[in-house]
Amino acid sequence: MEASDIHSDLTAISQARVLLGHQSVGRNLLAGLEALAQEAGVPLRILEIDGVPPDSEPGIFHSNIGRNGDPASKCEVFARLLNRPERPRYDVAMMKFCYVDLGRDVDIEVEAMLDRYTRTVREIREQRPDVQLVHVTLPLMSDPPGFKTRVKRLIGYPTHRDEDNVLRNAYNRALRERFAGEPLFDLAAVESTFPDGSGSSFEHQGQPVFTLVQGYTDDGGHLNATGRRRAAEAFVRTLAAVLRPPEGPAD
């Protein structure tokens, strides 16, 4: 992104009230957002809340929602934040699952998880038609480092992360399809795209399975400084596009 575009987008965001429900990768994103705003010289209020914001001023209000590995609990808490008796005002709201919310060790299937999220969206839209929801794709994990990953796949053996990333990719494809045409922060696409535009992926049953770029993480799942910046830039671009009023027809 050009510096002028970042400044313009951050300015638009700084004038809005945004709710973000998240867990650990969300904190990585917010750290990148804070650094981006400081670099651009745009005052951006980022405030953690436990219930309702303290006032009616603009800000990015964020809260830990539910428990990792329990996506239903995250849906419940996120809906509760919006449907409180105080009816806190927000322009935009979005919730982010974590990569640990879907995998072989989690007792939920892709379709069931998406259905649970869909029910949450419907509930919020019924109760809070004044709030614009933005969907978020499920974050990914990187390939295990080292040459063994390539060798194992060449001889037909998956790595210990492959099956989980297959499930996450399936969820993301289904999410994009179910909510096609609606605002989406495609975090998975950002995480799996190299700076040159190519993708980090492997093939499974004839279909690409995208993975977190190794250079964007130090532990395989959370974002390092490079990953945080790329995620924050995409977040700013997505959110500003949602917040700006649509252009009228040309004269």
PDB file of C-alpha atoms in Angstrom:
ATOM      1  CA  MET A   1       0.000   0.000   0.000  1.00  0.00           C
ATOM      2  CA  GLU A   2       1.111   3.543  -0.723  1.00  0.00           C
ATOM      3  CA  ALA A   3       1.718   5.728   2.344  1.00  0.00           C
ATOM      4  CA  SER A   4      -0.992   8.147   1.211  1.00  0.00           C
ATOM      5  CA  ASP A   5      -3.524   5.303   0.917  1.00  0.00           C
ATOM      6  CA  ILE A   6      -2.640   3.988   4.374  1.00  0.00           C
ATOM      7  CA  HIS A   7      -3.019   7.466   5.856  1.00  0.00           C
ATOM      8  CA  SER A   8      -6.380   7.992   4.170  1.00  0.00           C
ATOM      9  CA  ASP A   9      -7.709   4.577   5.213  1.00  0.00           C
ATOM     10  CA  LEU A  10      -6.516   4.959   8.800  1.00  0.00           C
ATOM     11  CA  THR A  11      -8.168   8.373   8.988  1.00  0.00           C
ATOM     12  CA  ALA A  12     -11.481   6.839   7.933  1.00  0.00           C
ATOM     13  CA  ILE A  13     -11.129   4.105  10.550  1.00  0.00           C
ATOM     14  CA  SER A  14     -10.155   6.569  13.297  1.00  0.00           C
ATOM     15  CA  GLN A  15     -13.561   8.228  12.974  1.00  0.00           C
ATOM     16  CA  ALA A  16     -15.573   5.029  13.411  1.00  0.00           C
ATOM     17  CA  ARG A  17     -16.570   2.673  16.205  1.00  0.00           C
ATOM     18  CA  VAL A  18     -15.433  -0.881  15.511  1.00  0.00           C
ATOM     19  CA  LEU A  19     -15.923  -4.022  17.602  1.00  0.00           C
ATOM     20  CA  LEU A  20     -13.443  -6.889  17.194  1.00  0.00           C
ATOM     21  CA  GLY A  21     -13.887 -10.180  19.027  1.00  0.00           C
ATOM     22  CA  HIS A  22     -10.740 -12.296  18.955  1.00  0.00           C
ATOM     23  CA  GLN A  23      -8.048 -14.280  20.725  1.00  0.00           C
ATOM     24  CA  SER A  24      -4.250 -14.388  20.306  1.00  0.00           C
ATOM     25  CA  VAL A  25      -3.806 -13.820  16.541  1.00  0.00           C
ATOM     26  CA  GLY A  26      -6.180 -10.885  16.986  1.00  0.00           C
ATOM     27  CA  ARG A  27      -3.649  -9.342  19.341  1.00  0.00           C
ATOM     28  CA  ASN A  28      -0.979  -9.793  16.663  1.00  0.00           C
ATOM     29  CA  LEU A  29      -3.248  -7.960  14.230  1.00  0.00           C
ATOM     30  CA  LEU A  30      -3.907  -5.111  16.657  1.00  0.00           C
ATOM     31  CA  ALA A  31      -0.185  -4.741  17.396  1.00  0.00           C
ATOM     32  CA  GLY A  32       0.431  -4.379  13.658  1.00  0.00           C
ATOM     33  CA  LEU A  33      -2.423  -1.888  13.395  1.00  0.00           C
ATOM     34  CA  GLU A  34      -1.058   0.216  16.230  1.00  0.00           C
ATOM     35  CA  ALA A  35       2.419   0.283  14.663  1.00  0.00           C
ATOM     36  CA  LEU A  36       0.956   1.211  11.281  1.00  0.00           C
ATOM     37  CA  ALA A  37      -1.038   4.094  12.768  1.00  0.00           C
ATOM     38  CA  GLN A  38       1.984   5.437  14.638  1.00  0.00           C
ATOM     39  CA  GLU A  39       4.098   5.279  11.497  1.00  0.00           C
ATOM     40  CA  ALA A  40       1.411   7.111   9.490  1.00  0.00           C
ATOM     41  CA  GLY A  41       0.900   9.711  12.205  1.00  0.00           C
ATOM     42  CA  VAL A  42      -2.829   8.964  12.545  1.00  0.00           C
ATOM     43  CA  PRO A  43      -4.155   8.874  16.134  1.00  0.00           C
ATOM     44  CA  LEU A  44      -6.033   5.599  16.429  1.00  0.00           C
ATOM     45  CA  ARG A  45      -7.742   4.667  19.665  1.00  0.00           C
ATOM     46  CA  ILE A  46      -7.427   0.943  20.363  1.00  0.00           C
ATOM     47  CA  LEU A  47      -9.088  -0.085  23.597  1.00  0.00           C
ATOM     48  CA  GLU A  48      -9.755  -3.466  25.196  1.00  0.00           C
ATOM     49  CA  ILE A  49     -13.216  -3.759  26.716  1.00  0.00           C
ATOM     50  CA  ASP A  50     -15.060  -6.180  28.951  1.00  0.00           C
ATOM     51  CA  GLY A  51     -18.680  -5.393  28.177  1.00  0.00           C
ATOM     52  CA  VAL A  52     -19.278  -1.924  26.797  1.00  0.00           C
ATOM     53  CA  PRO A  53     -16.986   0.915  25.679  1.00  0.00           C
ATOM     54  CA  PRO A  54     -16.485   3.630  28.331  1.00  0.00           C
ATOM     55  CA  ASP A  55     -17.886   6.434  26.172  1.00  0.00           C
ATOM     56  CA  SER A  56     -19.422   7.298  22.810  1.00  0.00           C
ATOM     57  CA  GLU A  57     -16.177   8.337  21.105  1.00  0.00           C
ATOM     58  CA  PRO A  58     -14.667   6.520  18.085  1.00  0.00           C
ATOM     59  CA  GLY A  59     -12.291   3.621  18.559  1.00  0.00           C
ATOM     60  CA  ILE A  60     -11.313   0.045  17.827  1.00  0.00           C
ATOM     61  CA  PHE A  61     -12.880  -1.772  20.764  1.00  0.00           C
ATOM     62  CA  HIS A  62     -11.654  -5.330  21.160  1.00  0.00           C
ATOM     63  CA  SER A  63     -12.387  -8.159  23.533  1.00  0.00           C
ATOM     64  CA  ASN A  64     -11.257 -11.740  24.080  1.00  0.00           C
ATOM     65  CA  ILE A  65     -14.237 -13.924  23.256  1.00  0.00           C
ATOM     66  CA  GLY A  66     -14.911 -17.466  24.413  1.00  0.00           C
ATOM     67  CA  ARG A  67     -12.326 -20.195  24.704  1.00  0.00           C
ATOM     68  CA  ASN A  68      -9.832 -21.441  22.160  1.00  0.00           C
ATOM     69  CA  GLY A  69     -10.930 -24.787  20.792  1.00  0.00           C
ATOM     70  CA  ASP A  70     -14.588 -23.970  21.482  1.00  0.00           C
ATOM     71  CA  PRO A  71     -15.932 -21.922  18.535  1.00  0.00           C
ATOM     72  CA  ALA A  72     -19.517 -22.028  19.864  1.00  0.00           C
ATOM     73  CA  SER A  73     -18.413 -20.182  23.011  1.00  0.00           C
ATOM     74  CA  LYS A  74     -16.860 -17.469  20.847  1.00  0.00           C
ATOM     75  CA  CYS A  75     -20.093 -17.029  18.902  1.00  0.00           C
ATOM     76  CA  GLU A  76     -22.066 -16.737  22.142  1.00  0.00           C
ATOM     77  CA  VAL A  77     -19.816 -14.114  23.696  1.00  0.00           C
ATOM     78  CA  PHE A  78     -19.570 -12.076  20.491  1.00  0.00           C
ATOM     79  CA  ALA A  79     -23.367 -11.942  20.115  1.00  0.00           C
ATOM     80  CA  ARG A  80     -23.678 -10.999  23.782  1.00  0.00           C
ATOM     81  CA  LEU A  81     -21.325  -8.041  23.329  1.00  0.00           C
ATOM     82  CA  LEU A  82     -23.608  -6.632  20.643  1.00  0.00           C
ATOM     83  CA  ASN A  83     -26.973  -7.547  22.159  1.00  0.00           C
ATOM     84  CA  ARG A  84     -26.371  -6.161  25.637  1.00  0.00           C
ATOM     85  CA  PRO A  85     -29.200  -4.106  27.210  1.00  0.00           C
ATOM     86  CA  GLU A  86     -27.054  -0.968  26.829  1.00  0.00           C
ATOM     87  CA  ARG A  87     -27.101  -1.405  23.043  1.00  0.00           C
ATOM     88  CA  PRO A  88     -23.566  -0.027  22.584  1.00  0.00           C
ATOM     89  CA  ARG A  89     -23.197   1.745  19.245  1.00  0.00           C
ATOM     90  CA  TYR A  90     -20.863   0.296  16.653  1.00  0.00           C
ATOM     91  CA  ASP A  91     -20.463   1.042  12.976  1.00  0.00           C
ATOM     92  CA  VAL A  92     -18.786  -2.282  12.221  1.00  0.00           C
ATOM     93  CA  ALA A  93     -18.392  -5.558  14.125  1.00  0.00           C
ATOM     94  CA  MET A  94     -16.313  -8.604  13.323  1.00  0.00           C
ATOM     95  CA  MET A  95     -15.225 -11.771  15.108  1.00  0.00           C
ATOM     96  CA  LYS A  96     -12.184 -13.908  14.395  1.00  0.00           C
ATOM     97  CA  PHE A  97     -11.844 -17.585  15.137  1.00  0.00           C
ATOM     98  CA  CYS A  98      -8.376 -18.998  15.885  1.00  0.00           C
ATOM     99  CA  TYR A  99      -6.554 -21.739  14.000  1.00  0.00           C
ATOM    100  CA  VAL A 100      -6.952 -24.008  17.051  1.00  0.00           C
ATOM    101  CA  ASP A 101     -10.755 -23.783  16.755  1.00  0.00           C
ATOM    102  CA  LEU A 102     -10.803 -26.265  13.865  1.00  0.00           C
ATOM    103  CA  GLY A 103      -8.628 -29.328  13.539  1.00  0.00           C
ATOM    104  CA  ARG A 104      -8.401 -33.035  14.250  1.00  0.00           C
ATOM    105  CA  ASP A 105      -8.338 -32.400  18.011  1.00  0.00           C
ATOM    106  CA  VAL A 106     -11.495 -30.266  18.025  1.00  0.00           C
ATOM    107  CA  ASP A 107     -14.879 -31.938  18.322  1.00  0.00           C
ATOM    108  CA  ILE A 108     -16.634 -30.038  15.523  1.00  0.00           C
ATOM    109  CA  GLU A 109     -16.954 -30.508  11.772  1.00  0.00           C
ATOM    110  CA  VAL A 110     -16.454 -27.806   9.138  1.00  0.00           C
ATOM    111  CA  GLU A 111     -20.141 -27.575   8.211  1.00  0.00           C
ATOM    112  CA  ALA A 112     -21.276 -27.539  11.846  1.00  0.00           C
ATOM    113  CA  MET A 113     -18.859 -24.738  12.680  1.00  0.00           C
ATOM    114  CA  LEU A 114     -20.016 -22.668   9.733  1.00  0.00           C
ATOM    115  CA  ASP A 115     -23.661 -23.306  10.596  1.00  0.00           C
ATOM    116  CA  ARG A 116     -23.033 -22.148  14.159  1.00  0.00           C
ATOM    117  CA  TYR A 117     -21.406 -18.968  12.910  1.00  0.00           C
ATOM    118  CA  THR A 118     -24.257 -18.427  10.434  1.00  0.00           C
ATOM    119  CA  ARG A 119     -26.832 -18.631  13.246  1.00  0.00           C
ATOM    120  CA  THR A 120     -24.847 -16.001  15.130  1.00  0.00           C
ATOM    121  CA  VAL A 121     -24.863 -13.720  12.095  1.00  0.00           C
ATOM    122  CA  ARG A 122     -28.623 -14.100  11.712  1.00  0.00           C
ATOM    123  CA  GLU A 123     -29.223 -13.417  15.396  1.00  0.00           C
ATOM    124  CA  ILE A 124     -27.114 -10.265  15.329  1.00  0.00           C
ATOM    125  CA  ARG A 125     -28.736  -8.999  12.151  1.00  0.00           C
ATOM    126  CA  GLU A 126     -32.159  -9.427  13.709  1.00  0.00           C
ATOM    127  CA  GLN A 127     -31.179  -7.677  16.921  1.00  0.00           C
ATOM    128  CA  ARG A 128     -28.704  -5.134  15.561  1.00  0.00           C
ATOM    129  CA  PRO A 129     -29.563  -4.166  11.957  1.00  0.00           C
ATOM    130  CA  ASP A 130     -27.677  -0.915  12.610  1.00  0.00           C
ATOM    131  CA  VAL A 131     -24.312  -2.717  12.732  1.00  0.00           C
ATOM    132  CA  GLN A 132     -22.393  -3.761   9.606  1.00  0.00           C
ATOM    133  CA  LEU A 133     -20.880  -7.221  10.053  1.00  0.00           C
ATOM    134  CA  VAL A 134     -17.585  -8.124   8.398  1.00  0.00           C
ATOM    135  CA  HIS A 135     -16.719 -11.813   8.077  1.00  0.00           C
ATOM    136  CA  VAL A 136     -13.189 -13.085   8.756  1.00  0.00           C
ATOM    137  CA  THR A 137     -11.527 -16.196   7.362  1.00  0.00           C
ATOM    138  CA  LEU A 138      -9.907 -18.679   9.712  1.00  0.00           C
ATOM    139  CA  PRO A 139      -6.154 -18.150  10.168  1.00  0.00           C
ATOM    140  CA  LEU A 140      -3.732 -20.885   9.104  1.00  0.00           C
ATOM    141  CA  MET A 141      -0.579 -22.557  10.326  1.00  0.00           C
ATOM    142  CA  SER A 142       2.705 -22.710   8.433  1.00  0.00           C
ATOM    143  CA  ASP A 143       4.433 -25.781   7.066  1.00  0.00           C
ATOM    144  CA  PRO A 144       6.858 -27.322   9.565  1.00  0.00           C
ATOM    145  CA  PRO A 145      10.312 -25.863   8.807  1.00  0.00           C
ATOM    146  CA  GLY A 146      13.052 -27.912   7.176  1.00  0.00           C
ATOM    147  CA  PHE A 147      13.503 -30.133   4.128  1.00  0.00           C
ATOM    148  CA  LYS A 148      11.589 -33.048   5.686  1.00  0.00           C
ATOM    149  CA  THR A 149       8.257 -31.391   4.846  1.00  0.00           C
ATOM    150  CA  ARG A 150       8.969 -31.494   1.115  1.00  0.00           C
ATOM    151  CA  VAL A 151      10.351 -35.034   1.299  1.00  0.00           C
ATOM    152  CA  LYS A 152       7.365 -36.384   3.239  1.00  0.00           C
ATOM    153  CA  ARG A 153       4.902 -34.937   0.752  1.00  0.00           C
ATOM    154  CA  LEU A 154       6.898 -36.273  -2.210  1.00  0.00           C
ATOM    155  CA  ILE A 155       6.545 -39.802  -0.866  1.00  0.00           C
ATOM    156  CA  GLY A 156       2.885 -39.325   0.002  1.00  0.00           C
ATOM    157  CA  TYR A 157       3.012 -38.656   3.746  1.00  0.00           C
ATOM    158  CA  PRO A 158       1.360 -35.550   5.231  1.00  0.00           C
ATOM    159  CA  THR A 159       3.023 -33.419   7.887  1.00  0.00           C
ATOM    160  CA  HIS A 160       1.435 -33.182  11.333  1.00  0.00           C
ATOM    161  CA  ARG A 161      -0.142 -29.842  10.336  1.00  0.00           C
ATOM    162  CA  ASP A 162      -1.475 -30.776   6.897  1.00  0.00           C
ATOM    163  CA  GLU A 163      -4.766 -32.376   7.916  1.00  0.00           C
ATOM    164  CA  ASP A 164      -5.663 -29.438  10.152  1.00  0.00           C
ATOM    165  CA  ASN A 165      -4.910 -26.934   7.382  1.00  0.00           C
ATOM    166  CA  VAL A 166      -7.062 -28.987   5.002  1.00  0.00           C
ATOM    167  CA  LEU A 167      -9.996 -28.456   7.390  1.00  0.00           C
ATOM    168  CA  ARG A 168      -9.270 -24.746   7.772  1.00  0.00           C
ATOM    169  CA  ASN A 169      -9.127 -24.296   4.019  1.00  0.00           C
ATOM    170  CA  ALA A 170     -12.433 -26.135   3.641  1.00  0.00           C
ATOM    171  CA  TYR A 171     -14.034 -23.811   6.189  1.00  0.00           C
ATOM    172  CA  ASN A 172     -12.677 -20.731   4.442  1.00  0.00           C
ATOM    173  CA  ARG A 173     -13.923 -21.831   1.043  1.00  0.00           C
ATOM    174  CA  ALA A 174     -17.361 -22.509   2.493  1.00  0.00           C
ATOM    175  CA  LEU A 175     -17.405 -19.158   4.326  1.00  0.00           C
ATOM    176  CA  ARG A 176     -16.515 -17.236   1.163  1.00  0.00           C
ATOM    177  CA  GLU A 177     -19.223 -19.072  -0.752  1.00  0.00           C
ATOM    178  CA  ARG A 178     -21.964 -18.742   1.854  1.00  0.00           C
ATOM    179  CA  PHE A 179     -21.416 -15.016   2.348  1.00  0.00           C
ATOM    180  CA  ALA A 180     -20.371 -14.167  -1.210  1.00  0.00           C
ATOM    181  CA  GLY A 181     -20.699 -10.473  -1.975  1.00  0.00           C
ATOM    182  CA  GLU A 182     -20.608  -9.447   1.689  1.00  0.00           C
ATOM    183  CA  PRO A 183     -17.720  -7.632   3.409  1.00  0.00           C
ATOM    184  CA  LEU A 184     -14.891 -10.039   4.172  1.00  0.00           C
ATOM    185  CA  PHE A 185     -11.501  -9.658   5.805  1.00  0.00           C
ATOM    186  CA  ASP A 186      -9.660 -12.542   4.165  1.00  0.00           C
ATOM    187  CA  LEU A 187      -6.991 -13.076   6.780  1.00  0.00           C
ATOM    188  CA  ALA A 188      -6.136 -16.534   5.442  1.00  0.00           C
ATOM    189  CA  ALA A 189      -5.429 -15.108   1.987  1.00  0.00           C
ATOM    190  CA  VAL A 190      -3.115 -12.492   3.490  1.00  0.00           C
ATOM    191  CA  GLU A 191      -1.297 -15.072   5.595  1.00  0.00           C
ATOM    192  CA  SER A 192      -0.731 -17.419   2.649  1.00  0.00           C
ATOM    193  CA  THR A 193       0.437 -14.844   0.076  1.00  0.00           C
ATOM    194  CA  PHE A 194       4.130 -14.054  -0.401  1.00  0.00           C
ATOM    195  CA  PRO A 195       5.158 -10.430  -1.069  1.00  0.00           C
ATOM    196  CA  ASP A 196       5.533 -11.304  -4.791  1.00  0.00           C
ATOM    197  CA  GLY A 197       1.888 -12.401  -4.952  1.00  0.00           C
ATOM    198  CA  SER A 198       2.494 -16.148  -5.118  1.00  0.00           C
ATOM    199  CA  GLY A 199       0.873 -18.488  -2.628  1.00  0.00           C
ATOM    200  CA  SER A 200       2.176 -20.773   0.087  1.00  0.00           C
ATOM    201  CA  SER A 201       0.330 -24.058  -0.463  1.00  0.00           C
ATOM    202  CA  PHE A 202       0.451 -27.780  -1.100  1.00  0.00           C
ATOM    203  CA  GLU A 203      -1.865 -30.007  -3.109  1.00  0.00           C
ATOM    204  CA  HIS A 204      -4.418 -32.310  -1.529  1.00  0.00           C
ATOM    205  CA  GLN A 205      -6.790 -34.422  -3.636  1.00  0.00           C
ATOM    206  CA  GLY A 206      -6.187 -32.157  -6.612  1.00  0.00           C
ATOM    207  CA  GLN A 207      -6.936 -28.957  -4.715  1.00  0.00           C
ATOM    208  CA  PRO A 208      -4.535 -26.344  -3.312  1.00  0.00           C
ATOM    209  CA  VAL A 209      -4.364 -26.109   0.466  1.00  0.00           C
ATOM    210  CA  PHE A 210      -3.029 -22.751   1.573  1.00  0.00           C
ATOM    211  CA  THR A 211      -0.677 -22.374   4.517  1.00  0.00           C
ATOM    212  CA  LEU A 212       0.777 -19.525   6.532  1.00  0.00           C
ATOM    213  CA  VAL A 213       3.957 -18.169   4.902  1.00  0.00           C
ATOM    214  CA  GLN A 214       6.865 -19.287   7.078  1.00  0.00           C
ATOM    215  CA  GLY A 215       8.397 -15.814   6.943  1.00  0.00           C
ATOM    216  CA  TYR A 216       5.314 -14.338   8.635  1.00  0.00           C
ATOM    217  CA  THR A 217       5.606 -16.413  11.815  1.00  0.00           C
ATOM    218  CA  ASP A 218       8.161 -17.498  14.386  1.00  0.00           C
ATOM    219  CA  ASP A 219       6.162 -20.325  15.947  1.00  0.00           C
ATOM    220  CA  GLY A 220       4.021 -21.655  13.105  1.00  0.00           C
ATOM    221  CA  GLY A 221       0.786 -19.883  14.007  1.00  0.00           C
ATOM    222  CA  HIS A 222       1.204 -16.424  15.509  1.00  0.00           C
ATOM    223  CA  LEU A 223       2.324 -13.494  13.390  1.00  0.00           C
ATOM    224  CA  ASN A 224       5.773 -11.935  13.669  1.00  0.00           C
ATOM    225  CA  ALA A 225       6.545  -8.295  12.800  1.00  0.00           C
ATOM    226  CA  THR A 226       6.390  -8.950   9.051  1.00  0.00           C
ATOM    227  CA  GLY A 227       3.162 -10.911   9.293  1.00  0.00           C
ATOM    228  CA  ARG A 228       1.593  -8.359  11.629  1.00  0.00           C
ATOM    229  CA  ARG A 229       2.265  -5.535   9.210  1.00  0.00           C
ATOM    230  CA  ARG A 230       0.857  -7.367   6.203  1.00  0.00           C
ATOM    231  CA  ALA A 231      -2.260  -8.363   8.146  1.00  0.00           C
ATOM    232  CA  ALA A 232      -2.712  -4.837   9.473  1.00  0.00           C
ATOM    233  CA  GLU A 233      -2.418  -3.277   6.006  1.00  0.00           C
ATOM    234  CA  ALA A 234      -5.073  -5.642   4.646  1.00  0.00           C
ATOM    235  CA  PHE A 235      -7.297  -5.037   7.672  1.00  0.00           C
ATOM    236  CA  VAL A 236      -7.079  -1.267   7.165  1.00  0.00           C
ATOM    237  CA  ARG A 237      -7.846  -1.570   3.461  1.00  0.00           C
ATOM    238  CA  THR A 238     -10.857  -3.829   4.080  1.00  0.00           C
ATOM    239  CA  LEU A 239     -12.309  -1.821   6.934  1.00  0.00           C
ATOM    240  CA  ALA A 240     -11.921   1.541   5.200  1.00  0.00           C
ATOM    241  CA  ALA A 241     -13.739   0.209   2.134  1.00  0.00           C
ATOM    242  CA  VAL A 242     -16.656  -0.846   4.348  1.00  0.00           C
ATOM    243  CA  LEU A 243     -16.785   2.457   6.209  1.00  0.00           C
ATOM    244  CA  ARG A 244     -16.612   4.785   3.227  1.00  0.00           C
ATOM    245  CA  PRO A 245     -20.013   5.605   1.678  1.00  0.00           C
ATOM    246  CA  PRO A 246     -20.464   4.222  -1.848  1.00  0.00           C
ATOM    247  CA  GLU A 247     -19.753   6.630  -4.662  1.00  0.00           C
ATOM    248  CA  GLY A 248     -22.802   8.006  -6.412  1.00  0.00           C
ATOM    249  CA  PRO A 249     -23.460   7.596 -10.146  1.00  0.00           C
ATOM    250  CA  ALA A 250     -21.385   9.728 -12.445  1.00  0.00           C
ATOM    251  CA  ASP A 251     -23.061  12.837 -13.908  1.00  0.00           C
TER     252      ASP A 251
END
